Coordinates of C-alpha atoms in Angstrom, one line a residue:
M1 CA -8.6 23.0 48.0
K2 CA -10.1 24.5 51.2
H3 CA -11.1 21.0 52.4
W4 CA -7.7 19.5 51.7
I5 CA -6.0 22.3 53.5
E6 CA -8.3 21.7 56.5
A7 CA -7.6 17.9 56.3
A8 CA -3.9 18.6 56.3
R9 CA -4.3 20.4 59.6
V10 CA -2.0 23.3 58.9
R11 CA -1.7 24.3 62.5
T12 CA 0.2 21.1 63.2
L13 CA 2.9 21.7 60.6
P14 CA 5.1 24.2 62.4
L15 CA 5.4 21.8 65.3
S16 CA 6.5 19.0 63.0
V17 CA 9.6 20.9 61.7
S18 CA 10.7 22.1 65.1
G19 CA 13.2 19.3 65.7
I20 CA 14.5 19.7 62.1
L21 CA 15.3 23.3 62.8
V22 CA 17.3 22.6 66.0
G23 CA 19.3 19.8 64.4
C24 CA 20.0 21.9 61.3
F25 CA 21.2 25.0 63.1
Y26 CA 23.2 22.9 65.6
A27 CA 25.0 21.3 62.7
M28 CA 25.5 24.8 61.2
S29 CA 27.0 26.0 64.4
Q30 CA 29.7 23.4 63.9
G31 CA 30.4 24.4 60.3
H32 CA 28.2 21.9 58.5
F33 CA 25.5 23.1 56.1
N34 CA 23.8 22.1 52.9
W35 CA 20.6 23.8 51.6
K36 CA 19.6 20.6 49.7
I37 CA 19.5 18.6 52.9
V38 CA 17.6 21.3 54.7
I39 CA 14.9 21.6 52.0
L40 CA 14.5 17.9 51.6
A41 CA 14.4 17.3 55.3
L42 CA 11.6 19.9 55.7
S43 CA 9.6 18.4 52.8
T44 CA 10.0 14.9 54.1
T45 CA 8.9 15.9 57.6
L46 CA 6.0 18.0 56.4
G47 CA 5.0 15.1 54.1
L48 CA 5.1 12.7 57.1
Q49 CA 2.9 15.1 59.2
I50 CA 0.4 15.6 56.4
L51 CA 0.3 11.8 55.8
S52 CA -0.3 11.2 59.5
N53 CA -3.2 13.8 59.5
F54 CA -4.8 12.3 56.4
A55 CA -4.5 8.8 57.8
N56 CA -5.9 9.9 61.1
D57 CA -8.8 11.6 59.4
Y58 CA -9.5 8.5 57.4
G59 CA -9.0 6.0 60.2
D60 CA -11.1 7.8 62.8
G61 CA -13.7 8.6 60.1
V62 CA -14.3 5.0 59.0
N63 CA -14.1 3.6 62.5
G64 CA -16.8 6.0 63.7
T65 CA -14.5 7.7 66.2
D66 CA -15.1 11.1 64.6
N67 CA -18.8 11.5 65.3
D68 CA -21.3 14.1 66.7
D69 CA -19.8 13.5 70.2
R70 CA -16.4 14.8 69.1
V71 CA -15.4 18.1 70.6
G72 CA -12.9 19.4 68.1
P73 CA -13.5 20.7 64.6
K74 CA -15.2 18.3 62.2
R75 CA -12.9 16.2 60.0
A76 CA -13.2 15.7 56.3
I77 CA -14.5 12.2 56.3
Q78 CA -16.8 12.9 59.3
S79 CA -18.4 16.0 57.5
G80 CA -18.5 14.3 54.1
T81 CA -16.5 16.9 52.3
I82 CA -14.0 14.2 51.2
S83 CA -15.0 10.6 50.6
P84 CA -13.2 7.7 52.1
G85 CA -12.1 6.5 48.7
T86 CA -10.6 9.9 47.8
M87 CA -8.9 10.1 51.1
R88 CA -7.3 6.6 50.6
Y89 CA -6.0 7.8 47.2
A90 CA -4.6 11.0 48.9
I91 CA -2.9 8.8 51.6
F92 CA -1.2 6.7 48.9
V93 CA 0.0 9.7 46.9
T94 CA 1.3 11.5 50.0
A95 CA 3.1 8.4 51.2
F96 CA 4.7 8.0 47.8
L97 CA 5.8 11.6 47.6
T98 CA 7.1 11.5 51.2
L99 CA 9.1 8.3 50.3
V100 CA 10.6 10.0 47.2
S101 CA 11.5 13.0 49.3
A102 CA 13.1 10.8 51.9
M103 CA 15.2 8.9 49.2
L104 CA 16.4 12.2 47.7
L105 CA 17.3 13.4 51.2
I106 CA 19.3 10.2 51.8
Y107 CA 21.1 10.6 48.5
A108 CA 21.9 14.3 49.1
S109 CA 23.3 13.4 52.6
F110 CA 25.3 10.3 51.8
K111 CA 25.8 10.4 48.0
G112 CA 26.3 6.7 47.8
K113 CA 29.4 6.8 50.0
Y114 CA 27.8 5.5 53.2
F115 CA 25.8 2.5 52.1
L116 CA 25.1 1.2 55.7
Y117 CA 23.9 4.7 56.8
S118 CA 21.7 4.9 53.6
I119 CA 20.1 1.6 54.4
I120 CA 19.4 2.5 58.0
F121 CA 17.8 5.8 57.1
F122 CA 15.8 4.2 54.3
V123 CA 14.4 1.7 56.8
L124 CA 13.6 4.5 59.2
G125 CA 11.8 6.3 56.4
I126 CA 9.7 3.2 55.7
L127 CA 8.9 2.7 59.3
A128 CA 8.0 6.4 59.7
I129 CA 5.6 6.2 56.8
A130 CA 4.1 3.0 57.9
S131 CA 3.7 4.3 61.5
A132 CA 2.0 7.4 60.3
I133 CA -0.6 5.4 58.5
R134 CA -1.0 2.6 61.0
Y135 CA -1.8 5.1 63.8
T136 CA -5.5 4.9 63.2
V137 CA -5.7 2.8 60.0
G138 CA -6.0 -1.0 59.9
K139 CA -7.5 -3.8 61.9
N140 CA -5.5 -3.1 65.0
P141 CA -4.2 0.5 64.9
Y142 CA -1.7 1.3 67.6
G143 CA -3.2 4.7 68.3
Y144 CA -6.2 2.8 69.6
R145 CA -3.9 1.1 72.1
G146 CA -2.4 4.1 73.6
L147 CA 0.9 4.0 71.7
G148 CA 0.6 7.2 69.7
D149 CA 2.7 9.0 72.2
V150 CA 5.6 6.7 71.5
F151 CA 5.4 7.3 67.7
V152 CA 5.3 11.1 68.1
F153 CA 8.2 11.2 70.6
V154 CA 10.5 9.0 68.6
F155 CA 9.9 10.3 65.1
F156 CA 9.1 14.0 65.7
G157 CA 11.5 14.3 68.6
L158 CA 14.5 12.0 68.6
I159 CA 14.8 11.0 65.0
S160 CA 13.8 14.4 63.6
T161 CA 16.5 16.2 65.6
F162 CA 19.2 13.6 65.8
G163 CA 18.6 12.4 62.2
I164 CA 19.1 15.7 60.4
Y165 CA 22.2 16.5 62.5
F166 CA 23.7 13.1 61.6
M167 CA 22.9 13.6 57.9
F168 CA 25.1 16.7 58.0
T169 CA 27.9 15.5 60.2
K170 CA 27.9 11.7 60.1
E171 CA 28.4 11.9 63.8
V172 CA 26.4 11.6 67.0
D173 CA 26.6 14.4 69.5
W174 CA 24.8 13.3 72.7
L175 CA 24.3 16.8 73.9
L176 CA 21.6 17.1 71.2
F177 CA 19.7 14.4 73.1
L178 CA 18.5 17.2 75.4
P179 CA 16.7 19.4 72.9
A180 CA 15.6 16.3 70.9
T181 CA 13.9 15.0 74.1
A182 CA 12.4 18.4 74.8
V183 CA 10.9 18.7 71.3
G184 CA 9.6 15.2 71.6
F185 CA 8.0 15.9 75.0
L186 CA 6.3 19.1 73.6
S187 CA 5.0 17.2 70.6
V188 CA 3.6 14.5 72.8
G189 CA 2.1 17.3 74.9
V190 CA 0.1 18.5 71.8
L191 CA -1.2 14.9 71.2
N192 CA -2.0 14.6 74.9
L193 CA -4.1 17.8 74.8
N194 CA -5.9 16.4 71.7
N195 CA -6.6 13.2 73.6
M196 CA -7.8 15.1 76.7
R197 CA -10.2 17.1 74.6
D198 CA -11.6 14.0 72.9
E199 CA -11.6 11.7 76.0
A200 CA -15.4 11.1 76.1
S201 CA -15.8 10.4 72.4
D202 CA -12.7 8.3 72.2
A203 CA -13.9 6.1 75.1
K204 CA -17.3 5.5 73.4
S205 CA -15.4 4.5 70.2
N206 CA -13.0 2.2 72.0
K207 CA -10.0 4.4 71.1
N208 CA -8.0 3.6 74.2
T209 CA -5.5 6.5 74.4
L210 CA -3.5 7.0 77.5
V211 CA -6.1 9.6 78.6
V212 CA -8.9 7.0 78.3
K213 CA -6.8 4.4 80.0
F214 CA -5.7 6.4 83.0
G215 CA -8.2 9.3 83.3
A216 CA -8.2 13.1 83.1
D217 CA -6.5 13.7 86.4
W218 CA -3.6 11.5 85.4
A219 CA -3.5 13.1 82.0
K220 CA -3.1 16.6 83.5
K221 CA -0.1 15.4 85.7
Y222 CA 1.4 13.7 82.6
H223 CA 1.0 17.0 80.7
Y224 CA 2.7 19.0 83.5
F225 CA 5.6 16.5 83.4
L226 CA 6.0 16.8 79.6
I227 CA 5.9 20.6 79.4
C228 CA 8.0 21.3 82.5
S229 CA 10.6 18.7 81.6
A230 CA 10.9 20.2 78.1
M231 CA 11.4 23.6 79.6
I232 CA 14.2 22.4 81.9
L233 CA 15.9 20.4 79.1
F234 CA 16.1 23.4 76.8
V235 CA 17.7 25.5 79.5
V236 CA 20.2 22.8 80.4
F237 CA 21.1 22.3 76.7
A238 CA 21.7 26.1 76.3
F239 CA 23.8 26.3 79.4
I240 CA 26.0 23.3 78.6
N241 CA 26.5 24.4 75.0
D242 CA 27.2 27.9 76.2
M243 CA 29.8 26.8 78.7
R244 CA 31.7 24.8 76.1
D245 CA 33.7 28.0 75.4
G246 CA 33.9 28.9 79.1
V247 CA 32.2 32.2 78.5
F248 CA 28.6 33.1 79.5
N249 CA 26.6 34.4 76.5
F250 CA 23.1 35.6 77.3
D251 CA 22.1 35.4 73.6
Q252 CA 21.8 31.6 74.1
Y253 CA 18.8 32.2 76.3
F254 CA 16.7 34.6 74.2
F255 CA 14.1 31.8 73.9
L256 CA 13.1 32.1 77.6
P257 CA 10.4 34.8 77.0
F258 CA 8.5 32.2 75.1
Y259 CA 8.2 30.2 78.4
F260 CA 5.6 32.7 79.5
P261 CA 2.9 31.4 77.1
L262 CA 3.8 27.9 78.3
V263 CA 3.3 28.8 81.9
A264 CA 0.0 30.5 81.1
H265 CA -1.0 27.3 79.2
L266 CA -0.2 25.1 82.1
K267 CA -2.4 27.3 84.4
R268 CA -5.3 27.0 81.9
V269 CA -4.9 23.2 81.8
Y270 CA -4.8 23.0 85.5
K271 CA -8.0 25.0 86.0
N272 CA -9.8 23.4 83.1
S273 CA -12.9 21.3 83.8
E274 CA -14.5 21.5 80.3
P275 CA -12.5 19.4 77.7
R276 CA -13.8 21.4 74.7
L277 CA -12.1 24.5 76.0
L278 CA -8.7 22.8 75.5
D279 CA -9.0 23.0 71.7
P280 CA -7.5 26.5 71.4
E281 CA -4.6 25.3 73.6
L282 CA -3.4 23.0 70.8
K283 CA -2.5 25.8 68.5
K284 CA -0.9 27.8 71.3
L285 CA 1.3 25.0 72.5
A286 CA 2.3 24.0 68.9
L287 CA 3.3 27.6 68.1
S288 CA 5.1 28.2 71.4
T289 CA 7.2 25.1 70.7
F290 CA 7.9 26.3 67.2
F291 CA 9.0 29.8 68.2
I292 CA 11.2 28.4 71.1
C293 CA 13.0 26.2 68.6
V294 CA 13.4 29.0 66.1
V295 CA 14.9 31.4 68.6
L296 CA 17.0 28.7 70.2
S297 CA 18.3 27.6 66.8
I298 CA 19.1 31.1 65.6
G299 CA 20.9 31.8 68.8
L300 CA 23.3 28.9 68.1
I301 CA 24.8 30.7 65.1
F302 CA 24.0 34.4 65.5
L303 CA 24.4 36.8 68.5
F304 CA 21.1 38.6 68.9
S305 CA 22.9 41.4 70.8
D306 CA 25.3 42.0 67.8
I307 CA 22.3 42.0 65.4
A308 CA 20.4 44.5 67.6
L309 CA 23.5 46.7 67.9
Y310 CA 24.0 46.6 64.1
I311 CA 20.4 47.7 63.5
I312 CA 20.6 50.5 66.1
E313 CA 23.8 51.8 64.6
N314 CA 22.3 51.9 61.1
I315 CA 19.2 53.7 62.4
L316 CA 21.3 56.3 64.1
E317 CA 23.3 56.9 61.0

């Protein structure tokens, strides 16, 4: 069990649900909510992330990309704790369970009343599962051609956030494009960090990530763009959403203190000259993204100042 938990890369899981949380709470702020949709959306997203991690472990393991030159923690196939055959079976089972969860999510959302929407989301589910596997598995995996960033941005940013909101409301709110893009950028930032850390070993294995193609200096500038753009987009979203009622509400901006870890993170990336030292930054960036999304999401439906006042009043009593 320990080896399977390690292969699932638990530290990546909070990041994968960040977009789901924003989409759910934004829909809730408009009077739409259904616990079945929330639970099934979370299980589908987590299944997709675990599937991607298993497939990545398998693909990089059998292709020889995970070798002694690799900087990060040893993977299951690389270390021999899980055999390639067993991992293939796990990929199949995880893909099946994720598809079942996606189909239940579609039914819970549309209940057979919106046939076209159901077909569209079913196709998106199939594409997401196939993309998670094909990232490093197969004869010509797209992750080896520098296209992994596109997959992460689309599925864990745009579709994750927009998709769950649409499942609640059956509508598109273009304001949600701002946090969806921000979550996508931060998710890509985690992948970019991973690729910066593994640049040398990836280059030897012909895994042509964007970092390998354009170099470490370009990757740092790309990283600054992703993180800084995401920070700006979250603030713009909070401001526009806040001003819809014409009244400034500072509770909408309680996520801002979590920008301090991001700023510190950018400084460490800027000063970094040893790729292996970037490994701890993966967890820090992933958790910072998660907490920003949690606080931003809660602020959409609850007033933190009212909650604090209620707690203080009860303590005084």
